[in-house]
PDB file of C-alpha atoms in Angstrom:
ATOM      1  CA  MET A   1     -31.173 -37.559 -37.295  1.00 71.00           C
ATOM      2  CA  LYS A   2     -34.089 -37.392 -38.759  1.00 85.00           C
ATOM      3  CA  ARG A   3     -36.115 -33.888 -39.321  1.00 87.00           C
ATOM      4  CA  ARG A   4     -39.062 -34.586 -36.872  1.00 88.00           C
ATOM      5  CA  SER A   5     -37.053 -35.942 -33.436  1.00 88.00           C
ATOM      6  CA  PHE A   6     -34.799 -33.417 -33.799  1.00 88.00           C
ATOM      7  CA  LEU A   7     -38.172 -30.847 -33.393  1.00 88.00           C
ATOM      8  CA  LYS A   8     -38.801 -32.731 -30.375  1.00 88.00           C
ATOM      9  CA  ALA A   9     -36.081 -32.896 -28.613  1.00 87.00           C
ATOM     10  CA  THR A  10     -35.450 -29.225 -29.819  1.00 89.00           C
ATOM     11  CA  LEU A  11     -38.669 -27.916 -27.732  1.00 89.00           C
ATOM     12  CA  ALA A  12     -38.159 -30.139 -25.522  1.00 88.00           C
ATOM     13  CA  THR A  13     -35.405 -29.037 -23.682  1.00 87.00           C
ATOM     14  CA  GLY A  14     -36.545 -24.825 -24.443  1.00 86.00           C
ATOM     15  CA  ALA A  15     -39.737 -25.842 -22.722  1.00 85.00           C
ATOM     16  CA  ALA A  16     -37.239 -26.772 -19.449  1.00 81.00           C
ATOM     17  CA  SER A  17     -35.174 -24.167 -19.966  1.00 81.00           C
ATOM     18  CA  VAL A  18     -38.435 -21.878 -19.549  1.00 83.00           C
ATOM     19  CA  ALA A  19     -39.413 -23.903 -16.704  1.00 78.00           C
ATOM     20  CA  VAL A  20     -36.075 -23.378 -14.800  1.00 75.00           C
ATOM     21  CA  SER A  21     -36.121 -20.331 -15.538  1.00 78.00           C
ATOM     22  CA  ALA A  22     -39.054 -19.310 -14.051  1.00 77.00           C
ATOM     23  CA  GLY A  23     -38.381 -21.281 -10.662  1.00 73.00           C
ATOM     24  CA  LEU A  24     -41.383 -24.082 -11.945  1.00 74.00           C
ATOM     25  CA  LEU A  25     -38.614 -26.869 -11.250  1.00 72.00           C
ATOM     26  CA  THR A  26     -36.832 -25.951  -7.482  1.00 68.00           C
ATOM     27  CA  PRO A  27     -36.605 -28.912  -6.700  1.00 63.00           C
ATOM     28  CA  SER A  28     -37.845 -27.343  -2.957  1.00 61.00           C
ATOM     29  CA  THR A  29     -38.967 -31.046  -1.672  1.00 58.00           C
ATOM     30  CA  VAL A  30     -35.917 -32.648  -2.051  1.00 60.00           C
ATOM     31  CA  LEU A  31     -33.110 -29.203  -0.082  1.00 65.00           C
ATOM     32  CA  ALA A  32     -31.766 -30.522   3.261  1.00 69.00           C
ATOM     33  CA  SER A  33     -33.332 -27.735   5.471  1.00 75.00           C
ATOM     34  CA  TRP A  34     -30.385 -26.092   7.616  1.00 81.00           C
ATOM     35  CA  ASN A  35     -29.989 -24.385  11.166  1.00 89.00           C
ATOM     36  CA  LYS A  36     -28.545 -21.267   9.841  1.00 90.00           C
ATOM     37  CA  GLU A  37     -28.998 -19.730  13.452  1.00 92.00           C
ATOM     38  CA  ALA A  38     -26.734 -22.382  14.843  1.00 92.00           C
ATOM     39  CA  PHE A  39     -23.395 -23.250  12.238  1.00 92.00           C
ATOM     40  CA  GLU A  40     -22.935 -19.238  11.565  1.00 93.00           C
ATOM     41  CA  ALA A  41     -22.664 -18.890  15.418  1.00 93.00           C
ATOM     42  CA  LYS A  42     -19.150 -17.491  16.042  1.00 95.00           C
ATOM     43  CA  LYS A  43     -19.452 -18.687  19.486  1.00 95.00           C
ATOM     44  CA  VAL A  44     -19.648 -22.630  20.428  1.00 93.00           C
ATOM     45  CA  ASP A  45     -22.315 -21.987  23.414  1.00 94.00           C
ATOM     46  CA  ALA A  46     -24.939 -19.873  21.063  1.00 94.00           C
ATOM     47  CA  GLY A  47     -24.632 -22.987  18.511  1.00 93.00           C
ATOM     48  CA  LEU A  48     -25.045 -25.319  20.523  1.00 94.00           C
ATOM     49  CA  LYS A  49     -28.463 -23.528  21.800  1.00 95.00           C
ATOM     50  CA  ALA A  50     -29.702 -22.653  19.102  1.00 94.00           C
ATOM     51  CA  LEU A  51     -29.326 -25.912  17.636  1.00 93.00           C
ATOM     52  CA  LEU A  52     -29.739 -28.377  20.724  1.00 93.00           C
ATOM     53  CA  GLY A  53     -31.842 -25.862  22.995  1.00 92.00           C
ATOM     54  CA  SER A  54     -29.076 -25.943  25.606  1.00 92.00           C
ATOM     55  CA  ALA A  55     -24.617 -26.392  26.226  1.00 92.00           C
ATOM     56  CA  ASP A  56     -24.578 -28.240  28.585  1.00 94.00           C
ATOM     57  CA  ALA A  57     -23.421 -31.877  27.738  1.00 94.00           C
ATOM     58  CA  ALA A  58     -21.380 -33.753  30.355  1.00 95.00           C
ATOM     59  CA  ASP A  59     -18.742 -35.802  30.022  1.00 95.00           C
ATOM     60  CA  SER A  60     -19.273 -39.275  29.568  1.00 95.00           C
ATOM     61  CA  ALA A  61     -17.410 -42.553  29.273  1.00 95.00           C
ATOM     62  CA  ASP A  62     -18.992 -43.969  26.450  1.00 95.00           C
ATOM     63  CA  VAL A  63     -18.584 -40.851  24.142  1.00 96.00           C
ATOM     64  CA  LYS A  64     -15.799 -42.416  22.558  1.00 97.00           C
ATOM     65  CA  LEU A  65     -13.940 -39.222  20.103  1.00 97.00           C
ATOM     66  CA  THR A  66     -10.562 -40.454  17.664  1.00 97.00           C
ATOM     67  CA  ALA A  67      -8.713 -37.587  16.185  1.00 96.00           C
ATOM     68  CA  PRO A  68      -4.993 -37.133  15.647  1.00 96.00           C
ATOM     69  CA  ALA A  69      -2.867 -35.037  18.643  1.00 95.00           C
ATOM     70  CA  ILE A  70      -1.275 -33.708  15.952  1.00 94.00           C
ATOM     71  CA  ALA A  71      -2.784 -32.998  12.845  1.00 92.00           C
ATOM     72  CA  GLU A  72       0.105 -31.803   9.622  1.00 88.00           C
ATOM     73  CA  ASN A  73      -3.031 -30.874   7.400  1.00 87.00           C
ATOM     74  CA  GLY A  74      -6.442 -29.672   8.781  1.00 88.00           C
ATOM     75  CA  ALA A  75      -8.224 -29.524   5.962  1.00 90.00           C
ATOM     76  CA  VAL A  76      -8.493 -32.130   6.414  1.00 92.00           C
ATOM     77  CA  THR A  77      -8.848 -33.995  10.101  1.00 94.00           C
ATOM     78  CA  PRO A  78     -10.086 -37.234  10.534  1.00 96.00           C
ATOM     79  CA  VAL A  79     -12.574 -37.204  13.045  1.00 97.00           C
ATOM     80  CA  THR A  80     -14.687 -40.200  14.618  1.00 97.00           C
ATOM     81  CA  VAL A  81     -17.871 -40.120  17.034  1.00 97.00           C
ATOM     82  CA  ASP A  82     -18.271 -43.772  18.742  1.00 97.00           C
ATOM     83  CA  ALA A  83     -21.482 -44.083  20.895  1.00 95.00           C
ATOM     84  CA  SER A  84     -22.745 -47.126  20.106  1.00 94.00           C
ATOM     85  CA  GLY A  85     -22.812 -48.278  23.338  1.00 92.00           C
ATOM     86  CA  MET A  86     -25.317 -45.958  24.059  1.00 93.00           C
ATOM     87  CA  LYS A  87     -29.136 -46.010  23.815  1.00 91.00           C
ATOM     88  CA  GLY A  88     -31.084 -43.843  21.905  1.00 91.00           C
ATOM     89  CA  VAL A  89     -28.901 -41.565  20.233  1.00 94.00           C
ATOM     90  CA  GLU A  90     -30.246 -38.618  18.685  1.00 95.00           C
ATOM     91  CA  SER A  91     -27.502 -37.040  17.382  1.00 95.00           C
ATOM     92  CA  ILE A  92     -24.120 -36.776  17.217  1.00 96.00           C
ATOM     93  CA  VAL A  93     -22.582 -32.888  16.764  1.00 96.00           C
ATOM     94  CA  ILE A  94     -18.745 -32.601  15.694  1.00 97.00           C
ATOM     95  CA  VAL A  95     -17.284 -29.482  17.529  1.00 96.00           C
ATOM     96  CA  ALA A  96     -14.242 -27.494  16.427  1.00 95.00           C
ATOM     97  CA  SER A  97     -13.676 -24.488  19.406  1.00 94.00           C
ATOM     98  CA  ASP A  98     -11.487 -22.344  18.078  1.00 93.00           C
ATOM     99  CA  ASN A  99     -12.192 -22.286  13.686  1.00 93.00           C
ATOM    100  CA  PRO A 100     -14.753 -18.900  12.774  1.00 93.00           C
ATOM    101  CA  THR A 101     -18.020 -20.979  12.759  1.00 94.00           C
ATOM    102  CA  PRO A 102     -17.481 -24.119  15.809  1.00 95.00           C
ATOM    103  CA  LEU A 103     -20.255 -25.459  14.979  1.00 96.00           C
ATOM    104  CA  VAL A 104     -18.915 -28.317  12.751  1.00 95.00           C
ATOM    105  CA  CYS A 105     -21.647 -31.025  11.861  1.00 94.00           C
ATOM    106  CA  GLU A 106     -25.130 -32.908  13.215  1.00 95.00           C
ATOM    107  CA  TYR A 107     -25.875 -35.946  12.462  1.00 94.00           C
ATOM    108  CA  LYS A 108     -29.249 -36.337  12.956  1.00 93.00           C
ATOM    109  CA  PHE A 109     -30.596 -40.903  14.338  1.00 92.00           C
ATOM    110  CA  SER A 110     -33.684 -42.497  14.033  1.00 89.00           C
ATOM    111  CA  GLY A 111     -35.339 -45.692  15.203  1.00 85.00           C
ATOM    112  CA  ALA A 112     -32.106 -48.809  15.720  1.00 84.00           C
ATOM    113  CA  ALA A 113     -29.111 -46.811  14.098  1.00 89.00           C
ATOM    114  CA  GLN A 114     -26.554 -47.755  15.429  1.00 92.00           C
ATOM    115  CA  GLY A 115     -25.226 -43.537  17.133  1.00 94.00           C
ATOM    116  CA  PHE A 116     -21.419 -44.039  14.817  1.00 96.00           C
ATOM    117  CA  VAL A 117     -19.921 -41.170  12.521  1.00 96.00           C
ATOM    118  CA  SER A 118     -16.763 -40.866  11.196  1.00 97.00           C
ATOM    119  CA  THR A 119     -15.381 -38.044   9.037  1.00 96.00           C
ATOM    120  CA  ARG A 120     -13.353 -35.761   8.006  1.00 96.00           C
ATOM    121  CA  ILE A 121     -13.804 -31.917   9.182  1.00 95.00           C
ATOM    122  CA  ARG A 122     -11.525 -28.982   8.924  1.00 93.00           C
ATOM    123  CA  LEU A 123      -8.917 -26.875  11.578  1.00 93.00           C
ATOM    124  CA  GLY A 124      -8.205 -23.956  11.816  1.00 89.00           C
ATOM    125  CA  SER A 125      -5.235 -23.447  14.286  1.00 91.00           C
ATOM    126  CA  THR A 126      -4.428 -26.152  17.100  1.00 93.00           C
ATOM    127  CA  GLN A 127      -7.844 -25.963  19.489  1.00 95.00           C
ATOM    128  CA  GLN A 128     -10.070 -28.141  21.127  1.00 96.00           C
ATOM    129  CA  VAL A 129     -12.276 -31.062  18.435  1.00 96.00           C
ATOM    130  CA  VAL A 130     -15.614 -31.575  20.647  1.00 96.00           C
ATOM    131  CA  GLY A 131     -18.300 -34.888  19.910  1.00 97.00           C
ATOM    132  CA  ILE A 132     -21.633 -34.466  21.286  1.00 96.00           C
ATOM    133  CA  VAL A 133     -24.147 -36.893  21.621  1.00 96.00           C
ATOM    134  CA  LYS A 134     -27.681 -36.328  22.225  1.00 95.00           C
ATOM    135  CA  ALA A 135     -29.343 -38.990  23.551  1.00 94.00           C
ATOM    136  CA  GLY A 136     -32.347 -39.222  25.183  1.00 91.00           C
ATOM    137  CA  GLY A 137     -33.331 -36.150  25.929  1.00 91.00           C
ATOM    138  CA  LYS A 138     -29.508 -35.818  27.336  1.00 95.00           C
ATOM    139  CA  LEU A 139     -26.020 -34.340  26.502  1.00 96.00           C
ATOM    140  CA  TYR A 140     -22.825 -35.775  26.731  1.00 97.00           C
ATOM    141  CA  LYS A 141     -19.583 -35.630  25.354  1.00 96.00           C
ATOM    142  CA  ALA A 142     -15.713 -36.328  25.060  1.00 97.00           C
ATOM    143  CA  GLN A 143     -13.371 -33.626  23.634  1.00 96.00           C
ATOM    144  CA  GLN A 144      -9.681 -33.919  22.340  1.00 96.00           C
ATOM    145  CA  GLU A 145      -6.951 -31.216  21.598  1.00 96.00           C
ATOM    146  CA  VAL A 146      -6.023 -31.447  18.486  1.00 95.00           C
ATOM    147  CA  ARG A 147      -2.178 -29.625  17.222  1.00 94.00           C
ATOM    148  CA  VAL A 148      -2.891 -28.139  13.323  1.00 92.00           C
ATOM    149  CA  THR A 149       0.908 -27.326  12.418  1.00 88.00           C
ATOM    150  CA  ILE A 150      -0.870 -26.307   8.099  1.00 77.00           C
ATOM    151  CA  GLY A 151      -4.150 -24.862   9.557  1.00 67.00           C
ATOM    152  CA  GLY A 152      -7.517 -26.428   6.921  1.00 61.00           C
ATOM    153  CA  CYS A 153      -9.246 -22.619   7.097  1.00 64.00           C
ATOM    154  CA  GLY A 154      -6.928 -20.087   5.187  1.00 57.00           C
ATOM    155  CA  GLY A 155      -4.410 -19.793   7.745  1.00 50.00           C
TER     156      GLY A 155
END
């Protein structure tokens, strides 16, 4: 390495380090915002009201929740919420009713996106898993009990 290249690289690294430590290069526009109140709520209704404005969701055959009846390992429980038959799906929320913080995740949709989510969630014990779909300003849900043999939340 040549002396000039070494000095340029050292100065650039030093300037970048100073800018990062001073907070000038914080990626504030890239960081995702989240609803802290909803995701830290200890009760299902409180979390849903903070997130969706209401906790009243109607049972619907158009929302299909797929989860195993028995999950041997609660740390990686596969869950699928399929609302592809519904029009105007705005968001899909997954709730684990007895987890310490029951609101697991929220996926937002726009435009012509199809309402379908497949993910893995962590379950602390045997409990109800609820898939809630917001479509046309209304809430619809499907739920299923999942028996957990080894809890995924330290239990």
